[in-house]
Structures are given as structure tokens and as C-alpha cells.
Amino acid sequence: METLITFENSGQDNTNRALELAVERGKELGVTDYIVASNNGDTALILADLLKDQEANINCVTHHVGFKEPGQDEMSQENREKLSNQGISVLTTTHLFANIERAVTNEFGGLYPGGIVSATLRCFGQGVKVTFEISTMALDAGLIPYGKKVIAIGGSGRGADSAVVITPAHGKDFFKTSLHEIICKPAL
């Protein structure tokens, strides 16, 4: 792959193509670690199917419990079991850019460092912002190796529309993250 693929629109309609492009680029680079944002598990299951004949470490990062409604987990137990049975790790935890700062912002107004970083990364698109966030979260959880290129896949709402090659840094060292290339993303 030589050029960035830009989708005309953002969203779920790009899921299959974004995942295909991510897998293709992963093969070209010899990358075997994948992090995919998938709130209900469907996008992670599609990725697993595309990688079924390859050795790959697939990690699914979901919304935290209570993201939409207090106490609600958006991923069914059935999908968690399907992912687990395929050797896919599922990380459900507080989002890197949305921790306690969101509570302060919601309660008192204003914008704080995590929100500023998040808003800045959205200049490249929501899905690209998500790739930074989930790759750091997966690294902090010990699901991927430190200092190694990974493929991170995110989206704008449901499904996937963005994929990158990235070497994430731990959250405490976030600005040492290296974005090597954007594989695909929607036009802004």
C-alpha cells in the first residue's frame, strides 16, 4: 500500500474496507498486534475472521460500563464469550481521555488537558483520535508489547473507518507516542 485511503464519509459503511486495509498493511509490515475499538464486539469479530489464517494478537477495547447508561455494559455476555473463545482480549475500562476530567467538565464547565488532547486529535478525525486512545489503553493494560508497532483501528460511532500504524506510549508518557502512518480515514 503506498497511499492513504480516504473514505468519502465517516461511519459504519467503511468497516469492512477499513479492516481489510488494516490487515493488508499489517501483513506488509509484519505487524501481528491489532487493537480494535468495538463496543458490542461485532467489529472485533469481523477482524478476527479476516485474521483467522494468521498469527495475530487481537485486542478489543470497548466503552466503559456506564458509558451510555449507568451500570450498562454495551457488549453482551454472548459476544464476550465469542471473542474469548477466539483468543481475543477484551478491555473494558475508563477511557484515557475521559477519566475524572469529564466529571469536572460536566459539573463545573471548562476544558482540561485530556479534553484538549482529545479535541486536537479529532482534527484528524474521530476514528484517528480513537486509535491513539485505544492503543495507549491496551499498552497500559499490558495487552500489547511496549515499544512495538501495532495496527490500531477506530471509528466514528459504530463500526470502523480509520486505521493507523502506531507505537503507543504509556498514558503517563503519552506524548512519546509515534504515529507512523495513517492507513485510512474519512475525509473531513
JSON list of C-alpha atoms in Angstrom, two decimals:
[
{"chain": "A", "resi": 1, "resn": "MET", "atom": "CA", "xyz": [0.00, 0.00, 0.00]},
{"chain": "A", "resi": 2, "resn": "GLU", "atom": "CA", "xyz": [1.50, 3.30, -1.00]},
{"chain": "A", "resi": 3, "resn": "THR", "atom": "CA", "xyz": [-1.08, 5.96, -0.30]},
{"chain": "A", "resi": 4, "resn": "LEU", "atom": "CA", "xyz": [-3.56, 6.94, 2.34]},
{"chain": "A", "resi": 5, "resn": "ILE", "atom": "CA", "xyz": [-7.07, 5.75, 1.57]},
{"chain": "A", "resi": 6, "resn": "THR", "atom": "CA", "xyz": [-9.64, 8.45, 2.30]},
{"chain": "A", "resi": 7, "resn": "PHE", "atom": "CA", "xyz": [-13.29, 7.47, 2.61]},
{"chain": "A", "resi": 8, "resn": "GLU", "atom": "CA", "xyz": [-15.87, 9.93, 1.33]},
{"chain": "A", "resi": 9, "resn": "ASN", "atom": "CA", "xyz": [-17.91, 9.68, 4.54]},
{"chain": "A", "resi": 10, "resn": "SER", "atom": "CA", "xyz": [-17.28, 8.53, 8.09]},
{"chain": "A", "resi": 11, "resn": "GLY", "atom": "CA", "xyz": [-19.02, 5.66, 9.78]},
{"chain": "A", "resi": 12, "resn": "GLN", "atom": "CA", "xyz": [-20.01, 2.04, 9.79]},
{"chain": "A", "resi": 13, "resn": "ASP", "atom": "CA", "xyz": [-20.27, 1.65, 5.99]},
{"chain": "A", "resi": 14, "resn": "ASN", "atom": "CA", "xyz": [-16.46, 1.71, 5.86]},
{"chain": "A", "resi": 15, "resn": "THR", "atom": "CA", "xyz": [-15.95, -1.09, 8.40]},
{"chain": "A", "resi": 16, "resn": "ASN", "atom": "CA", "xyz": [-15.14, -3.99, 6.09]},
{"chain": "A", "resi": 17, "resn": "ARG", "atom": "CA", "xyz": [-12.83, -1.97, 3.86]},
{"chain": "A", "resi": 18, "resn": "ALA", "atom": "CA", "xyz": [-11.03, -0.32, 6.79]},
{"chain": "A", "resi": 19, "resn": "LEU", "atom": "CA", "xyz": [-10.41, -3.71, 8.38]},
{"chain": "A", "resi": 20, "resn": "GLU", "atom": "CA", "xyz": [-9.22, -5.20, 5.07]},
{"chain": "A", "resi": 21, "resn": "LEU", "atom": "CA", "xyz": [-6.78, -2.30, 4.60]},
{"chain": "A", "resi": 22, "resn": "ALA", "atom": "CA", "xyz": [-5.50, -2.66, 8.18]},
{"chain": "A", "resi": 23, "resn": "VAL", "atom": "CA", "xyz": [-4.89, -6.40, 7.75]},
{"chain": "A", "resi": 24, "resn": "GLU", "atom": "CA", "xyz": [-3.22, -5.85, 4.36]},
{"chain": "A", "resi": 25, "resn": "ARG", "atom": "CA", "xyz": [-0.87, -3.24, 5.82]},
{"chain": "A", "resi": 26, "resn": "GLY", "atom": "CA", "xyz": [-0.20, -5.38, 8.86]},
{"chain": "A", "resi": 27, "resn": "LYS", "atom": "CA", "xyz": [0.89, -8.23, 6.58]},
{"chain": "A", "resi": 28, "resn": "GLU", "atom": "CA", "xyz": [3.16, -5.91, 4.57]},
{"chain": "A", "resi": 29, "resn": "LEU", "atom": "CA", "xyz": [4.87, -4.63, 7.72]},
{"chain": "A", "resi": 30, "resn": "GLY", "atom": "CA", "xyz": [4.91, -7.92, 9.63]},
{"chain": "A", "resi": 31, "resn": "VAL", "atom": "CA", "xyz": [2.78, -6.40, 12.40]},
{"chain": "A", "resi": 32, "resn": "THR", "atom": "CA", "xyz": [0.91, -9.02, 14.43]},
{"chain": "A", "resi": 33, "resn": "ASP", "atom": "CA", "xyz": [-0.64, -6.90, 17.20]},
{"chain": "A", "resi": 34, "resn": "TYR", "atom": "CA", "xyz": [-4.05, -5.35, 16.50]},
{"chain": "A", "resi": 35, "resn": "ILE", "atom": "CA", "xyz": [-6.18, -3.13, 18.71]},
{"chain": "A", "resi": 36, "resn": "VAL", "atom": "CA", "xyz": [-9.75, -2.51, 17.61]},
{"chain": "A", "resi": 37, "resn": "ALA", "atom": "CA", "xyz": [-12.44, -0.32, 19.13]},
{"chain": "A", "resi": 38, "resn": "SER", "atom": "CA", "xyz": [-15.65, -2.33, 19.31]},
{"chain": "A", "resi": 39, "resn": "ASN", "atom": "CA", "xyz": [-18.37, -1.50, 21.80]},
{"chain": "A", "resi": 40, "resn": "ASN", "atom": "CA", "xyz": [-20.53, -4.55, 21.14]},
{"chain": "A", "resi": 41, "resn": "GLY", "atom": "CA", "xyz": [-17.82, -6.84, 19.72]},
{"chain": "A", "resi": 42, "resn": "ASP", "atom": "CA", "xyz": [-19.08, -7.03, 16.14]},
{"chain": "A", "resi": 43, "resn": "THR", "atom": "CA", "xyz": [-16.15, -5.16, 14.56]},
{"chain": "A", "resi": 44, "resn": "ALA", "atom": "CA", "xyz": [-13.66, -7.28, 16.54]},
{"chain": "A", "resi": 45, "resn": "LEU", "atom": "CA", "xyz": [-15.35, -10.46, 15.30]},
{"chain": "A", "resi": 46, "resn": "ILE", "atom": "CA", "xyz": [-15.06, -9.28, 11.68]},
{"chain": "A", "resi": 47, "resn": "LEU", "atom": "CA", "xyz": [-11.36, -8.51, 12.23]},
{"chain": "A", "resi": 48, "resn": "ALA", "atom": "CA", "xyz": [-10.84, -11.95, 13.78]},
{"chain": "A", "resi": 49, "resn": "ASP", "atom": "CA", "xyz": [-12.38, -13.56, 10.71]},
{"chain": "A", "resi": 50, "resn": "LEU", "atom": "CA", "xyz": [-10.02, -11.62, 8.42]},
{"chain": "A", "resi": 51, "resn": "LEU", "atom": "CA", "xyz": [-7.03, -12.72, 10.51]},
{"chain": "A", "resi": 52, "resn": "LYS", "atom": "CA", "xyz": [-8.13, -16.34, 11.06]},
{"chain": "A", "resi": 53, "resn": "ASP", "atom": "CA", "xyz": [-5.32, -17.80, 8.94]},
{"chain": "A", "resi": 54, "resn": "GLN", "atom": "CA", "xyz": [-2.60, -15.64, 10.51]},
{"chain": "A", "resi": 55, "resn": "GLU", "atom": "CA", "xyz": [-0.87, -15.48, 13.84]},
{"chain": "A", "resi": 56, "resn": "ALA", "atom": "CA", "xyz": [-2.23, -12.33, 15.41]},
{"chain": "A", "resi": 57, "resn": "ASN", "atom": "CA", "xyz": [-2.78, -10.82, 18.83]},
{"chain": "A", "resi": 58, "resn": "ILE", "atom": "CA", "xyz": [-6.19, -9.13, 18.66]},
{"chain": "A", "resi": 59, "resn": "ASN", "atom": "CA", "xyz": [-7.36, -6.81, 21.43]},
{"chain": "A", "resi": 60, "resn": "CYS", "atom": "CA", "xyz": [-10.82, -5.29, 21.60]},
{"chain": "A", "resi": 61, "resn": "VAL", "atom": "CA", "xyz": [-11.30, -2.05, 23.55]},
{"chain": "A", "resi": 62, "resn": "THR", "atom": "CA", "xyz": [-14.90, -1.23, 24.47]},
{"chain": "A", "resi": 63, "resn": "HIS", "atom": "CA", "xyz": [-16.71, 1.69, 26.02]},
{"chain": "A", "resi": 64, "resn": "HIS", "atom": "CA", "xyz": [-16.52, 1.57, 29.80]},
{"chain": "A", "resi": 65, "resn": "VAL", "atom": "CA", "xyz": [-19.52, 0.17, 31.67]},
{"chain": "A", "resi": 66, "resn": "GLY", "atom": "CA", "xyz": [-21.97, 3.04, 32.18]},
{"chain": "A", "resi": 67, "resn": "PHE", "atom": "CA", "xyz": [-20.85, 4.97, 29.08]},
{"chain": "A", "resi": 68, "resn": "LYS", "atom": "CA", "xyz": [-24.42, 5.20, 27.73]},
{"chain": "A", "resi": 69, "resn": "GLU", "atom": "CA", "xyz": [-26.45, 4.42, 30.84]},
{"chain": "A", "resi": 70, "resn": "PRO", "atom": "CA", "xyz": [-25.40, 3.86, 34.47]},
{"chain": "A", "resi": 71, "resn": "GLY", "atom": "CA", "xyz": [-24.40, 0.25, 35.05]},
{"chain": "A", "resi": 72, "resn": "GLN", "atom": "CA", "xyz": [-24.99, -0.76, 31.42]},
{"chain": "A", "resi": 73, "resn": "ASP", "atom": "CA", "xyz": [-22.36, -2.79, 29.50]},
{"chain": "A", "resi": 74, "resn": "GLU", "atom": "CA", "xyz": [-22.84, -2.37, 25.75]},
{"chain": "A", "resi": 75, "resn": "MET", "atom": "CA", "xyz": [-21.27, -5.77, 24.99]},
{"chain": "A", "resi": 76, "resn": "SER", "atom": "CA", "xyz": [-23.40, -8.84, 25.56]},
{"chain": "A", "resi": 77, "resn": "GLN", "atom": "CA", "xyz": [-22.01, -11.75, 27.53]},
{"chain": "A", "resi": 78, "resn": "GLU", "atom": "CA", "xyz": [-22.52, -13.86, 24.41]},
{"chain": "A", "resi": 79, "resn": "ASN", "atom": "CA", "xyz": [-20.16, -11.66, 22.35]},
{"chain": "A", "resi": 80, "resn": "ARG", "atom": "CA", "xyz": [-17.62, -11.56, 25.20]},
{"chain": "A", "resi": 81, "resn": "GLU", "atom": "CA", "xyz": [-17.60, -15.36, 25.16]},
{"chain": "A", "resi": 82, "resn": "LYS", "atom": "CA", "xyz": [-17.29, -15.48, 21.35]},
{"chain": "A", "resi": 83, "resn": "LEU", "atom": "CA", "xyz": [-14.30, -13.13, 21.50]},
{"chain": "A", "resi": 84, "resn": "SER", "atom": "CA", "xyz": [-12.72, -15.03, 24.37]},
{"chain": "A", "resi": 85, "resn": "ASN", "atom": "CA", "xyz": [-13.17, -18.35, 22.56]},
{"chain": "A", "resi": 86, "resn": "GLN", "atom": "CA", "xyz": [-11.21, -16.88, 19.64]},
{"chain": "A", "resi": 87, "resn": "GLY", "atom": "CA", "xyz": [-8.39, -15.74, 21.92]},
{"chain": "A", "resi": 88, "resn": "ILE", "atom": "CA", "xyz": [-9.31, -12.06, 21.71]},
{"chain": "A", "resi": 89, "resn": "SER", "atom": "CA", "xyz": [-8.69, -9.96, 24.82]},
{"chain": "A", "resi": 90, "resn": "VAL", "atom": "CA", "xyz": [-11.47, -7.53, 25.73]},
{"chain": "A", "resi": 91, "resn": "LEU", "atom": "CA", "xyz": [-10.58, -4.37, 27.64]},
{"chain": "A", "resi": 92, "resn": "THR", "atom": "CA", "xyz": [-13.48, -2.54, 29.26]},
{"chain": "A", "resi": 93, "resn": "THR", "atom": "CA", "xyz": [-12.19, 0.36, 31.35]},
{"chain": "A", "resi": 94, "resn": "THR", "atom": "CA", "xyz": [-12.25, 4.12, 31.75]},
{"chain": "A", "resi": 95, "resn": "HIS", "atom": "CA", "xyz": [-11.19, 5.86, 28.55]},
{"chain": "A", "resi": 96, "resn": "LEU", "atom": "CA", "xyz": [-7.82, 7.55, 28.54]},
{"chain": "A", "resi": 97, "resn": "PHE", "atom": "CA", "xyz": [-9.13, 10.98, 27.56]},
{"chain": "A", "resi": 98, "resn": "ALA", "atom": "CA", "xyz": [-12.39, 10.81, 29.51]},
{"chain": "A", "resi": 99, "resn": "ASN", "atom": "CA", "xyz": [-11.48, 9.97, 33.06]},
{"chain": "A", "resi": 100, "resn": "ILE", "atom": "CA", "xyz": [-12.15, 12.24, 36.02]},
{"chain": "A", "resi": 101, "resn": "GLU", "atom": "CA", "xyz": [-11.69, 15.33, 33.85]},
{"chain": "A", "resi": 102, "resn": "ARG", "atom": "CA", "xyz": [-15.02, 14.69, 32.13]},
{"chain": "A", "resi": 103, "resn": "ALA", "atom": "CA", "xyz": [-16.74, 14.68, 35.50]},
{"chain": "A", "resi": 104, "resn": "VAL", "atom": "CA", "xyz": [-15.14, 18.02, 36.38]},
{"chain": "A", "resi": 105, "resn": "THR", "atom": "CA", "xyz": [-16.04, 19.48, 32.96]},
{"chain": "A", "resi": 106, "resn": "ASN", "atom": "CA", "xyz": [-19.62, 18.20, 33.21]},
{"chain": "A", "resi": 107, "resn": "GLU", "atom": "CA", "xyz": [-20.03, 19.56, 36.74]},
{"chain": "A", "resi": 108, "resn": "PHE", "atom": "CA", "xyz": [-18.18, 22.87, 36.53]},
{"chain": "A", "resi": 109, "resn": "GLY", "atom": "CA", "xyz": [-17.57, 23.60, 32.83]},
{"chain": "A", "resi": 110, "resn": "GLY", "atom": "CA", "xyz": [-14.27, 24.37, 31.20]},
{"chain": "A", "resi": 111, "resn": "LEU", "atom": "CA", "xyz": [-11.82, 22.19, 29.35]},
{"chain": "A", "resi": 112, "resn": "TYR", "atom": "CA", "xyz": [-8.88, 20.31, 30.81]},
{"chain": "A", "resi": 113, "resn": "PRO", "atom": "CA", "xyz": [-5.73, 18.70, 29.34]},
{"chain": "A", "resi": 114, "resn": "GLY", "atom": "CA", "xyz": [-7.28, 15.35, 28.38]},
{"chain": "A", "resi": 115, "resn": "GLY", "atom": "CA", "xyz": [-10.11, 17.13, 26.60]},
{"chain": "A", "resi": 116, "resn": "ILE", "atom": "CA", "xyz": [-7.70, 19.43, 24.80]},
{"chain": "A", "resi": 117, "resn": "VAL", "atom": "CA", "xyz": [-5.59, 16.48, 23.58]},
{"chain": "A", "resi": 118, "resn": "SER", "atom": "CA", "xyz": [-8.75, 14.67, 22.51]},
{"chain": "A", "resi": 119, "resn": "ALA", "atom": "CA", "xyz": [-10.11, 17.71, 20.64]},
{"chain": "A", "resi": 120, "resn": "THR", "atom": "CA", "xyz": [-6.75, 18.24, 18.93]},
{"chain": "A", "resi": 121, "resn": "LEU", "atom": "CA", "xyz": [-6.56, 14.64, 17.71]},
{"chain": "A", "resi": 122, "resn": "ARG", "atom": "CA", "xyz": [-10.13, 14.95, 16.36]},
{"chain": "A", "resi": 123, "resn": "CYS", "atom": "CA", "xyz": [-8.66, 17.39, 13.81]},
{"chain": "A", "resi": 124, "resn": "PHE", "atom": "CA", "xyz": [-7.54, 14.19, 12.05]},
{"chain": "A", "resi": 125, "resn": "GLY", "atom": "CA", "xyz": [-10.99, 12.63, 12.56]},
{"chain": "A", "resi": 126, "resn": "GLN", "atom": "CA", "xyz": [-12.82, 10.90, 15.40]},
{"chain": "A", "resi": 127, "resn": "GLY", "atom": "CA", "xyz": [-11.56, 7.46, 14.34]},
{"chain": "A", "resi": 128, "resn": "VAL", "atom": "CA", "xyz": [-7.91, 8.55, 14.35]},
{"chain": "A", "resi": 129, "resn": "LYS", "atom": "CA", "xyz": [-8.41, 10.04, 17.84]},
{"chain": "A", "resi": 130, "resn": "VAL", "atom": "CA", "xyz": [-9.82, 6.68, 18.93]},
{"chain": "A", "resi": 131, "resn": "THR", "atom": "CA", "xyz": [-6.75, 4.82, 17.62]},
{"chain": "A", "resi": 132, "resn": "PHE", "atom": "CA", "xyz": [-4.45, 6.87, 19.85]},
{"chain": "A", "resi": 133, "resn": "GLU", "atom": "CA", "xyz": [-6.69, 6.31, 22.84]},
{"chain": "A", "resi": 134, "resn": "ILE", "atom": "CA", "xyz": [-7.24, 2.55, 22.48]},
{"chain": "A", "resi": 135, "resn": "SER", "atom": "CA", "xyz": [-3.62, 1.75, 21.68]},
{"chain": "A", "resi": 136, "resn": "THR", "atom": "CA", "xyz": [-2.48, 3.56, 24.83]},
{"chain": "A", "resi": 137, "resn": "MET", "atom": "CA", "xyz": [-5.18, 1.87, 26.89]},
{"chain": "A", "resi": 138, "resn": "ALA", "atom": "CA", "xyz": [-4.17, -1.57, 25.56]},
{"chain": "A", "resi": 139, "resn": "LEU", "atom": "CA", "xyz": [-0.50, -0.85, 26.33]},
{"chain": "A", "resi": 140, "resn": "ASP", "atom": "CA", "xyz": [-1.33, 0.36, 29.85]},
{"chain": "A", "resi": 141, "resn": "ALA", "atom": "CA", "xyz": [-3.34, -2.85, 30.39]},
{"chain": "A", "resi": 142, "resn": "GLY", "atom": "CA", "xyz": [-0.36, -4.99, 29.31]},
{"chain": "A", "resi": 143, "resn": "LEU", "atom": "CA", "xyz": [-2.19, -6.42, 26.29]},
{"chain": "A", "resi": 144, "resn": "ILE", "atom": "CA", "xyz": [0.44, -5.39, 23.72]},
{"chain": "A", "resi": 145, "resn": "PRO", "atom": "CA", "xyz": [4.22, -5.20, 23.91]},
{"chain": "A", "resi": 146, "resn": "TYR", "atom": "CA", "xyz": [5.95, -1.94, 24.78]},
{"chain": "A", "resi": 147, "resn": "GLY", "atom": "CA", "xyz": [7.93, -0.18, 22.04]},
{"chain": "A", "resi": 148, "resn": "LYS", "atom": "CA", "xyz": [6.48, -2.17, 19.14]},
{"chain": "A", "resi": 149, "resn": "LYS", "atom": "CA", "xyz": [4.46, -1.01, 16.12]},
{"chain": "A", "resi": 150, "resn": "VAL", "atom": "CA", "xyz": [0.81, -2.07, 16.23]},
{"chain": "A", "resi": 151, "resn": "ILE", "atom": "CA", "xyz": [-2.21, -1.62, 14.00]},
{"chain": "A", "resi": 152, "resn": "ALA", "atom": "CA", "xyz": [-4.97, 0.36, 15.74]},
{"chain": "A", "resi": 153, "resn": "ILE", "atom": "CA", "xyz": [-8.48, 0.59, 14.28]},
{"chain": "A", "resi": 154, "resn": "GLY", "atom": "CA", "xyz": [-11.17, 3.05, 15.33]},
{"chain": "A", "resi": 155, "resn": "GLY", "atom": "CA", "xyz": [-14.33, 4.61, 14.10]},
{"chain": "A", "resi": 156, "resn": "SER", "atom": "CA", "xyz": [-16.83, 7.43, 14.25]},
{"chain": "A", "resi": 157, "resn": "GLY", "atom": "CA", "xyz": [-19.78, 5.94, 16.08]},
{"chain": "A", "resi": 158, "resn": "ARG", "atom": "CA", "xyz": [-20.40, 2.31, 15.11]},
{"chain": "A", "resi": 159, "resn": "GLY", "atom": "CA", "xyz": [-18.03, 0.23, 13.04]},
{"chain": "A", "resi": 160, "resn": "ALA", "atom": "CA", "xyz": [-14.57, 1.23, 11.83]},
{"chain": "A", "resi": 161, "resn": "ASP", "atom": "CA", "xyz": [-13.42, 3.93, 9.44]},
{"chain": "A", "resi": 162, "resn": "SER", "atom": "CA", "xyz": [-9.84, 4.63, 10.49]},
{"chain": "A", "resi": 163, "resn": "ALA", "atom": "CA", "xyz": [-6.68, 2.56, 10.86]},
{"chain": "A", "resi": 164, "resn": "VAL", "atom": "CA", "xyz": [-3.13, 3.56, 11.75]},
{"chain": "A", "resi": 165, "resn": "VAL", "atom": "CA", "xyz": [0.31, 2.12, 12.35]},
{"chain": "A", "resi": 166, "resn": "ILE", "atom": "CA", "xyz": [1.34, 3.41, 15.76]},
{"chain": "A", "resi": 167, "resn": "THR", "atom": "CA", "xyz": [3.79, 2.76, 18.56]},
{"chain": "A", "resi": 168, "resn": "PRO", "atom": "CA", "xyz": [1.86, 3.86, 21.62]},
{"chain": "A", "resi": 169, "resn": "ALA", "atom": "CA", "xyz": [3.44, 5.15, 24.79]},
{"chain": "A", "resi": 170, "resn": "HIS", "atom": "CA", "xyz": [2.02, 4.56, 28.25]},
{"chain": "A", "resi": 171, "resn": "GLY", "atom": "CA", "xyz": [-0.59, 7.10, 29.34]},
{"chain": "A", "resi": 172, "resn": "LYS", "atom": "CA", "xyz": [1.87, 8.78, 31.70]},
{"chain": "A", "resi": 173, "resn": "ASP", "atom": "CA", "xyz": [4.23, 9.28, 28.72]},
{"chain": "A", "resi": 174, "resn": "PHE", "atom": "CA", "xyz": [1.51, 9.86, 26.11]},
{"chain": "A", "resi": 175, "resn": "PHE", "atom": "CA", "xyz": [3.46, 12.47, 24.13]},
{"chain": "A", "resi": 176, "resn": "LYS", "atom": "CA", "xyz": [6.12, 9.88, 23.30]},
{"chain": "A", "resi": 177, "resn": "THR", "atom": "CA", "xyz": [3.59, 8.08, 21.09]},
{"chain": "A", "resi": 178, "resn": "SER", "atom": "CA", "xyz": [4.77, 7.63, 17.49]},
{"chain": "A", "resi": 179, "resn": "LEU", "atom": "CA", "xyz": [2.23, 7.71, 14.68]},
{"chain": "A", "resi": 180, "resn": "HIS", "atom": "CA", "xyz": [3.99, 6.03, 11.76]},
{"chain": "A", "resi": 181, "resn": "GLU", "atom": "CA", "xyz": [1.22, 6.22, 9.20]},
{"chain": "A", "resi": 182, "resn": "ILE", "atom": "CA", "xyz": [-2.48, 6.63, 8.69]},
{"chain": "A", "resi": 183, "resn": "ILE", "atom": "CA", "xyz": [-3.71, 3.68, 6.64]},
{"chain": "A", "resi": 184, "resn": "CYS", "atom": "CA", "xyz": [-7.25, 5.00, 6.11]},
{"chain": "A", "resi": 185, "resn": "LYS", "atom": "CA", "xyz": [-9.62, 7.61, 7.47]},
{"chain": "A", "resi": 186, "resn": "PRO", "atom": "CA", "xyz": [-12.68, 9.55, 6.38]},
{"chain": "A", "resi": 187, "resn": "ALA", "atom": "CA", "xyz": [-12.36, 12.88, 4.61]},
{"chain": "A", "resi": 188, "resn": "LEU", "atom": "CA", "xyz": [-13.09, 15.71, 6.99]}
]
